[in-house]
Coordinates of C-alpha atoms and ligand atoms in Angstrom, one line a residue:
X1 CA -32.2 -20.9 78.3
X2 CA -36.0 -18.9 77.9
X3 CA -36.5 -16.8 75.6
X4 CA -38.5 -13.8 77.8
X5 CA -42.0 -15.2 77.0
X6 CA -43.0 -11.3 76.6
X7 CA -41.2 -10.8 73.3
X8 CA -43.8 -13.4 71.5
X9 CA -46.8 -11.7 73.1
X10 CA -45.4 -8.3 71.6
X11 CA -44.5 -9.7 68.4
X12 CA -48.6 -11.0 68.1
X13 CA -49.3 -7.5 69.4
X14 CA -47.7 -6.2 66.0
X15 CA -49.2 -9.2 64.0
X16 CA -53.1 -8.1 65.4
X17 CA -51.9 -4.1 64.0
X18 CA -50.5 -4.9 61.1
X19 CA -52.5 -5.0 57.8
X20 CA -49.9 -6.6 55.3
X21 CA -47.1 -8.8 56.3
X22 CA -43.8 -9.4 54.3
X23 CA -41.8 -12.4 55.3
X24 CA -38.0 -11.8 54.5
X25 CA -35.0 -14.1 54.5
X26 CA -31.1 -14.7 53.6
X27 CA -29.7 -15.3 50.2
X28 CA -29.0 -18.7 48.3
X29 CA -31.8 -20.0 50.8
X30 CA -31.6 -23.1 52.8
X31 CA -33.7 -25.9 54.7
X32 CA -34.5 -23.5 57.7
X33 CA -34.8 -20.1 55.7
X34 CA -37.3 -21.9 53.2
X35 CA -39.2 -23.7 56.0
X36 CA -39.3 -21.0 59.0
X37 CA -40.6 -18.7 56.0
X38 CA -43.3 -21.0 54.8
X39 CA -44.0 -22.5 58.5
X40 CA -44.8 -18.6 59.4
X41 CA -46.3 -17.9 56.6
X42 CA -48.9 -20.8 56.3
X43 CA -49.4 -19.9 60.6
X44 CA -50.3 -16.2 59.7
X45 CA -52.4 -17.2 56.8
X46 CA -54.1 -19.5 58.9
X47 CA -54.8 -16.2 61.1
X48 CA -56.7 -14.9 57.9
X49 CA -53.8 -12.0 57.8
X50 CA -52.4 -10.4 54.4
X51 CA -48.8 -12.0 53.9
X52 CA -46.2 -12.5 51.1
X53 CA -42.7 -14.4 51.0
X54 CA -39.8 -12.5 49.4
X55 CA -36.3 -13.9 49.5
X56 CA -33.4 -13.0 47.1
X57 CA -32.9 -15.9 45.1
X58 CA -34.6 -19.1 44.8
X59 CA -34.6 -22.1 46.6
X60 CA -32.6 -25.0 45.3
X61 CA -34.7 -28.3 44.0
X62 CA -34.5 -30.5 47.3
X63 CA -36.9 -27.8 49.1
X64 CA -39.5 -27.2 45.9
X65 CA -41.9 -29.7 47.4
X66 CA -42.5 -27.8 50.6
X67 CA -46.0 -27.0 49.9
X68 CA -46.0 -23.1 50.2
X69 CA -43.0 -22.7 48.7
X70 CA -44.4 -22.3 45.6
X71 CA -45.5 -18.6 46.8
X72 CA -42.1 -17.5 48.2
X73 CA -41.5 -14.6 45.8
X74 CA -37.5 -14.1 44.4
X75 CA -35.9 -10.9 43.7
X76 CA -34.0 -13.1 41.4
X77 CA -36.9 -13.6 39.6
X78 CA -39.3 -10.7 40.0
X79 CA -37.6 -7.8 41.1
X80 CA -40.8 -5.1 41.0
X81 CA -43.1 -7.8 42.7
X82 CA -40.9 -7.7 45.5
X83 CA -40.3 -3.6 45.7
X84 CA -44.8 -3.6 45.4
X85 CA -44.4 -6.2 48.4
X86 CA -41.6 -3.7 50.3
X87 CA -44.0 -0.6 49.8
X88 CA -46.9 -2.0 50.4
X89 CA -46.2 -3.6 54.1
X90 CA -46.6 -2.7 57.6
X91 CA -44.2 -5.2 59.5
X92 CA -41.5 -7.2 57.8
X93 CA -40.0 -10.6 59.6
X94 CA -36.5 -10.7 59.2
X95 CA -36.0 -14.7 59.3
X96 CA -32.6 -16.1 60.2
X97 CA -30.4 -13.7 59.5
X98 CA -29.1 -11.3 61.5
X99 CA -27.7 -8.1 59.4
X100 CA -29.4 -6.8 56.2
X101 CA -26.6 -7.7 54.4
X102 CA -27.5 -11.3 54.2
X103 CA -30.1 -9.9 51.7
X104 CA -28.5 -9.5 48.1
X105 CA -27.8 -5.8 48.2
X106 CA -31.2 -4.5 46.5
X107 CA -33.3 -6.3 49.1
X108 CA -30.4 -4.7 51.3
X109 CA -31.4 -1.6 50.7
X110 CA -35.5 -2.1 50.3
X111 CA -35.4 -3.5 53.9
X112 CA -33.0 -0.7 55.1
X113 CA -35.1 2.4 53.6
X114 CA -38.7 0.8 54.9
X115 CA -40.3 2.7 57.8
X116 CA -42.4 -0.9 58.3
X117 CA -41.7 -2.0 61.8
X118 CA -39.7 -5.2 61.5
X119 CA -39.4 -8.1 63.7
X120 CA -36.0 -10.3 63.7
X121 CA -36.8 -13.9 64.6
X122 CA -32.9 -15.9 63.9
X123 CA -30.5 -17.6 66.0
X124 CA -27.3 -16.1 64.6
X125 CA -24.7 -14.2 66.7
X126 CA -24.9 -10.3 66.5
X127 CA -28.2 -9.2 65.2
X128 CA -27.7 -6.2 63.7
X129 CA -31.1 -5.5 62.5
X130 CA -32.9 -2.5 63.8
X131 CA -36.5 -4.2 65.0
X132 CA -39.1 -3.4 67.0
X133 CA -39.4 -6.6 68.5
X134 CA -36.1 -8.7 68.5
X135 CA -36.1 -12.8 69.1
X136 CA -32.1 -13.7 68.5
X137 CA -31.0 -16.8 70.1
X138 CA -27.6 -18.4 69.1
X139 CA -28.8 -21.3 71.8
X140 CA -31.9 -22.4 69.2
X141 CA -30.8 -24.9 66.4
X142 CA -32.8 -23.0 64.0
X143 CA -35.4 -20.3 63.3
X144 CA -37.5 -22.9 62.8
X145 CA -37.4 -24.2 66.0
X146 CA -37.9 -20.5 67.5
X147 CA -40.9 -20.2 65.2
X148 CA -42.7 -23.5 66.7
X149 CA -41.6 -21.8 69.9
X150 CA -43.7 -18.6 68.6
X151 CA -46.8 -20.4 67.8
X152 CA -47.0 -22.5 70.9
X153 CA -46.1 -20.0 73.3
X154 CA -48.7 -17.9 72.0
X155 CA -51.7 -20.5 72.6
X156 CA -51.7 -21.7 69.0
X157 CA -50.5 -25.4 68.9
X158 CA -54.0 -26.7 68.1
X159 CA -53.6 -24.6 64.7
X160 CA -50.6 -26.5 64.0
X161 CA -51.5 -28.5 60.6
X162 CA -48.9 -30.5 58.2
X163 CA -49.1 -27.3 56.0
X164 CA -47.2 -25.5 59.3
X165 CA -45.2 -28.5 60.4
X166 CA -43.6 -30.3 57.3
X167 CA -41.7 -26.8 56.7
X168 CA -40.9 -26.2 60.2
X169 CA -39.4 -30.0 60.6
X170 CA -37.7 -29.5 57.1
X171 CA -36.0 -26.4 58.7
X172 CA -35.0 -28.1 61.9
X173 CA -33.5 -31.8 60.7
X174 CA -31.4 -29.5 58.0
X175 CA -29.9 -26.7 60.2
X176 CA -29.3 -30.0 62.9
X177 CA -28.0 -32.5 60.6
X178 CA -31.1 -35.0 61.3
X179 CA -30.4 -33.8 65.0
X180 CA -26.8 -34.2 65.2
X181 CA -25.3 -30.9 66.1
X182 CA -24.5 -29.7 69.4
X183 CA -27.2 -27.3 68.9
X184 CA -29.5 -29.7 69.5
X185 CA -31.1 -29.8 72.8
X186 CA -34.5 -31.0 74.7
X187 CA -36.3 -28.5 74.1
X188 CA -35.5 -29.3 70.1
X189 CA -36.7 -32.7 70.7
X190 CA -39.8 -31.2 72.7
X191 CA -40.8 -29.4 69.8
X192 CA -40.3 -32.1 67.4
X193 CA -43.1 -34.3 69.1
X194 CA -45.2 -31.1 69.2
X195 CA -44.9 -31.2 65.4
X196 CA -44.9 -34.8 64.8
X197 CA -48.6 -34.7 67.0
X198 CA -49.7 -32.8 63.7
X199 CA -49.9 -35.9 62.0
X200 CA -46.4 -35.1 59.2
X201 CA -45.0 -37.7 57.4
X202 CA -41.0 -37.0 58.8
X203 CA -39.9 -40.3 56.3
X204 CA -41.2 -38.5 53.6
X205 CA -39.6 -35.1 54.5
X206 CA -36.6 -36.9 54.9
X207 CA -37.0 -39.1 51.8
X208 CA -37.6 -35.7 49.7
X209 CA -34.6 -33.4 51.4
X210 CA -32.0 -36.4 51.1
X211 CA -33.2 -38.9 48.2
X212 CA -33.8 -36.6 46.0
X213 CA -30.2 -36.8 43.7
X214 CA -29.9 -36.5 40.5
X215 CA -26.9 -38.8 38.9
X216 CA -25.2 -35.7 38.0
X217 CA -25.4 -34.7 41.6
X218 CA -24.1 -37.9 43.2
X219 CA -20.9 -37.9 40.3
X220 CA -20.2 -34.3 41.5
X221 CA -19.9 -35.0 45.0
X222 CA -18.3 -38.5 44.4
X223 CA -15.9 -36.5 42.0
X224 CA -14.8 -33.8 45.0
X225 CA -14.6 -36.9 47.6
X226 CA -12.4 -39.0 45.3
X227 CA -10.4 -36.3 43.3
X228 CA -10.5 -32.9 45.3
X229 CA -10.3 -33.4 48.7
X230 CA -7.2 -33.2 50.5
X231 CA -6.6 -34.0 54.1
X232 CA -3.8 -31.8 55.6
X233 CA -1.0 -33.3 57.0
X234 CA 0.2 -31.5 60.1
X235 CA -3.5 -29.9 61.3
X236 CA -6.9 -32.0 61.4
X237 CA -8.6 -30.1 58.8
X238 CA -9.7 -31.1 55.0
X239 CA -10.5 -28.5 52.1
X240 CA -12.5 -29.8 48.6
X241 CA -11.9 -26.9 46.1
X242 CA -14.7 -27.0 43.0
X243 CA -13.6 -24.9 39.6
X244 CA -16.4 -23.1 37.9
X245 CA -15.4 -25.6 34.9
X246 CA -15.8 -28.6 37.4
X247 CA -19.3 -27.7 38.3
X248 CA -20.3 -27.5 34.4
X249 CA -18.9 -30.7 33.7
X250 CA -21.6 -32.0 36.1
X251 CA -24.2 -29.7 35.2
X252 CA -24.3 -28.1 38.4
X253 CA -28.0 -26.9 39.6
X254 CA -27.9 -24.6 43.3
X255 CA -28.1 -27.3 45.8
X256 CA -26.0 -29.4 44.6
X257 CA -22.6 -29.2 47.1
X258 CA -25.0 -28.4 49.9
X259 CA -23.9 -30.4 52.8
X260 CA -20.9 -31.2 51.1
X261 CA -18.2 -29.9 53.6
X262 CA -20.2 -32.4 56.1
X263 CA -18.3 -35.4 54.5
X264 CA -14.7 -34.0 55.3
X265 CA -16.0 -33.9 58.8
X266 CA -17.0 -37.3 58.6
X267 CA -12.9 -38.1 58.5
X268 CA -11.9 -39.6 61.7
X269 CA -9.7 -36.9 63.2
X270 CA -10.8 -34.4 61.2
X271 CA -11.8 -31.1 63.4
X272 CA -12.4 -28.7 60.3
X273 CA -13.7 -29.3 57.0
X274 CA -13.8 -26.1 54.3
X275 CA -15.4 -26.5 51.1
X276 CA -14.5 -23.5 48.4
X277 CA -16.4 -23.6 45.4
X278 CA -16.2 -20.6 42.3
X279 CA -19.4 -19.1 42.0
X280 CA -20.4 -15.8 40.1
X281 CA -16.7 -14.5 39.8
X282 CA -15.3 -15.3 43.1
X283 CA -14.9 -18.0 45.5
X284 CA -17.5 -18.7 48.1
X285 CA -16.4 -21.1 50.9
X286 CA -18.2 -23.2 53.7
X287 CA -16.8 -24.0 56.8
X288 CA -17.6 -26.5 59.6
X289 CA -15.9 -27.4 62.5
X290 CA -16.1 -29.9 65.9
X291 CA -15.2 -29.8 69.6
X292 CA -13.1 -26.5 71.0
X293 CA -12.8 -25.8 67.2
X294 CA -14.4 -22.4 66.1
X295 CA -14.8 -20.9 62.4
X296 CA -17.3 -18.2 62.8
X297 CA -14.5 -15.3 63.6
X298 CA -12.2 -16.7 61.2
X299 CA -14.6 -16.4 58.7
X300 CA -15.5 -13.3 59.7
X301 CA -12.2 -11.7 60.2
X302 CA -10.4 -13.2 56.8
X303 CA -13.1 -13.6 54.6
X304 CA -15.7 -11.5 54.7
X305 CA -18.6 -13.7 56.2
X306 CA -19.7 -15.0 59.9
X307 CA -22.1 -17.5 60.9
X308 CA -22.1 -20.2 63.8
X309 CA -19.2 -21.5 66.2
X310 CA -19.5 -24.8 63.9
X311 CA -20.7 -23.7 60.9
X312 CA -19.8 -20.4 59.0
X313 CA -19.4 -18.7 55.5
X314 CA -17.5 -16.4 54.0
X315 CA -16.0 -15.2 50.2
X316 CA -13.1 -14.5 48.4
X317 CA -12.3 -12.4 45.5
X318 CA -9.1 -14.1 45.1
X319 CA -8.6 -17.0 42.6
X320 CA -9.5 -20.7 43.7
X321 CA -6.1 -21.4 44.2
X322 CA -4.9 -18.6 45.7
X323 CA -7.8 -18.0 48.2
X324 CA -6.3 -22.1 49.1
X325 CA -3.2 -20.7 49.7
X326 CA -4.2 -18.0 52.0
X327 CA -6.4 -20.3 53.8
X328 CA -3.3 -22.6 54.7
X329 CA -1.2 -19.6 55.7
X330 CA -4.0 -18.7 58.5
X331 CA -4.5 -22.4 59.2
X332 CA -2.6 -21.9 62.5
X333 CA -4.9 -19.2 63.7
X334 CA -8.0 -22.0 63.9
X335 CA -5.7 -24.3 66.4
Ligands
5GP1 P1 -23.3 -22.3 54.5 O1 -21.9 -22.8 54.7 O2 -24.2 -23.4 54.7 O3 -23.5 -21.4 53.3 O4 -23.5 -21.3 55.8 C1 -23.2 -21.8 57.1 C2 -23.6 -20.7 58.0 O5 -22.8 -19.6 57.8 C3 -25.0 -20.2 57.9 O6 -25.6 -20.1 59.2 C4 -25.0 -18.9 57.3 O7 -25.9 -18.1 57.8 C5 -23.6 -18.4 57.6 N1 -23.0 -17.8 56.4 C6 -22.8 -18.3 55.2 N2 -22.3 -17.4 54.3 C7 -22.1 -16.3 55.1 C8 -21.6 -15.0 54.7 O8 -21.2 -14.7 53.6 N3 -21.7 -14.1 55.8 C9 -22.1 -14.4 57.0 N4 -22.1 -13.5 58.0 N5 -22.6 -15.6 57.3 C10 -22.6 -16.5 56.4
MN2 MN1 -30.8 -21.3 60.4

């Protein structure tokens, strides 16, 4: 599928206007958030325009090399840099999310009271987002992808440098799984070489996203795999549950269970993996899924999140082991 080629001329049309630029995407950032923000962002610079990064919190460790990154400014850490950056812009990108509430609720609200003309670029179901131009694809594997789709379609793949590209192919192999996911198409592939052309390193994106573990990290996972993950017996689905006092025994840094809920997957014969881990007074839980397997209304419609067909989010306020408990009562809803 096209994206109507029309949208990216009027989203440069609102680039040309605008004076200052703010760059906005979801919280506890990811591979794609971090590099369609910083891709964008070093392709708008490179158009000599006024821009700033703001996201809610900051990126985990195995993204801190993306050079750029180092500008992305966090609520989390300076909260009235990012309300001068709210005031002070004329168009705001809303990157790979498709409701405000994605933000944590005082971004929420900043991006909800500006009168900036925004422009969603994100290939999540249901954009909710009230923009002026609107590029929302659930067929791209990641906003990444759709912003290397921005730049070329507007005539500006000779300005793609390793400064663009290294975030953009950061973003794509992590929302893809190194280009595993049914997401992946062609046209990802297409754009891929189109980055590659720039002259990137990909061993050493790769070496820096996935080699980068500390020992803690690699006990903490092994301890979930050997010692909390339980494979159901009568449905094809595995849960790891982590305790707030499990992740301090392994000095746990943000990051550090990301991609986690892959390995249940990884089970032969598993369809559905769900990782719950306790987090800042509740339970926030990851879910991925395979085939004619769906977890994005699920997630949605029992615990408070959404996301993709095969990968999806969601919280609970309930203890660890209760929000377990209610999971397996609704298990026969997901087959
Ligand atoms: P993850 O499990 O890696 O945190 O998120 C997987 C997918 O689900 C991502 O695409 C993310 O946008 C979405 N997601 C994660 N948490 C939430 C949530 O609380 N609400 C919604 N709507 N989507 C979420
Ligand atoms: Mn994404």
């Amino acid at each position: 599928m096209s994206i109507d080629i029309s949208l990216f001329e009027q989203a440069k049309e609102k680039i040309d206007q605008a004076k200052s630029i703010l760059i906005t995407s979801h919280k506890s950032p990811d591979g794609d958030s971090v590099g369609c923000s910083v891709g964008l962002y070093q392709y708008l610079k490179k158009l000599n325009k006024t821009v700033q990064i703001c996201h809610p919190d900051n990126a985990p460790h195995f993204l801190t090399w993306i050079k750029g990154s180092e500008d992305i400014i966090s609520f989390e850490n300076d909260s009235d840099k990012v309300r001068e950056c709210f005031f002070k812009s004329d168009l705001i990108f809303c990157l790979d999310y498709n409701a405000s509430y994605r933000l944590c609720s005082d971004m929420e609200k900043l991006l909800d009271d500006s009168n900036a003309n925004k422009i969603l670029i994100d290939h999540h179901p249901n954009p909710s987002i009230n923009a002026v131009v609107s590029i929302s694809d659930v067929s791209r594997s990641s906003t990444s992808e759709l912003i290397c789709e921005l730049i070329d379609s507007l005539g500006d793949a000779a300005l793609i440098d390793h400064l663009i590209s290294e975030p953009l192919y950061a973003g794509m192999i992590t929302d893809t799984g190194s280009f595993r996911y049914p997401s992946v198409s062609s046209r990802t592939h297409d754009i891929v070489s189109l980055l590659l052309k720039s002259g990137i390193d990909h061993s050493m994106v790769h070496s820096n996203i996935y080699d980068t573990n500390s020992i803690d990290r690699l006990k903490l996972r092994s301890f979930a795999v050997c010692n909390k993950m339980e494979i159901l017996d009568h449905y094809p689905l595995g849960i790891i549950s982590l305790t707030k006092e499990e992740l301090e025994r392994y000095n746990f840094q943000k990051g550090d269970t990301e991609g986690l809920v892959n390995v249940i997957l990884s089970v032969e014969g598993v369809k559905i993996g769900v990782i719950l881990i306790e987090k800042g007074g509740c339970i926030k839980m990851s879910f991925r899924s395979k085939e004619q397997y769906y977890v994005n209304e699920f997630a949605n419609k029992y615990f408070n999140g959404g996301g993709h067909k095969y990968a999806a989010g969601g919280m609970s306020e309930l203890s660890i082991d209760d929000t377990i408990n209610k999971l397996k009562s609704l298990i026969p809803e997901l087959f």
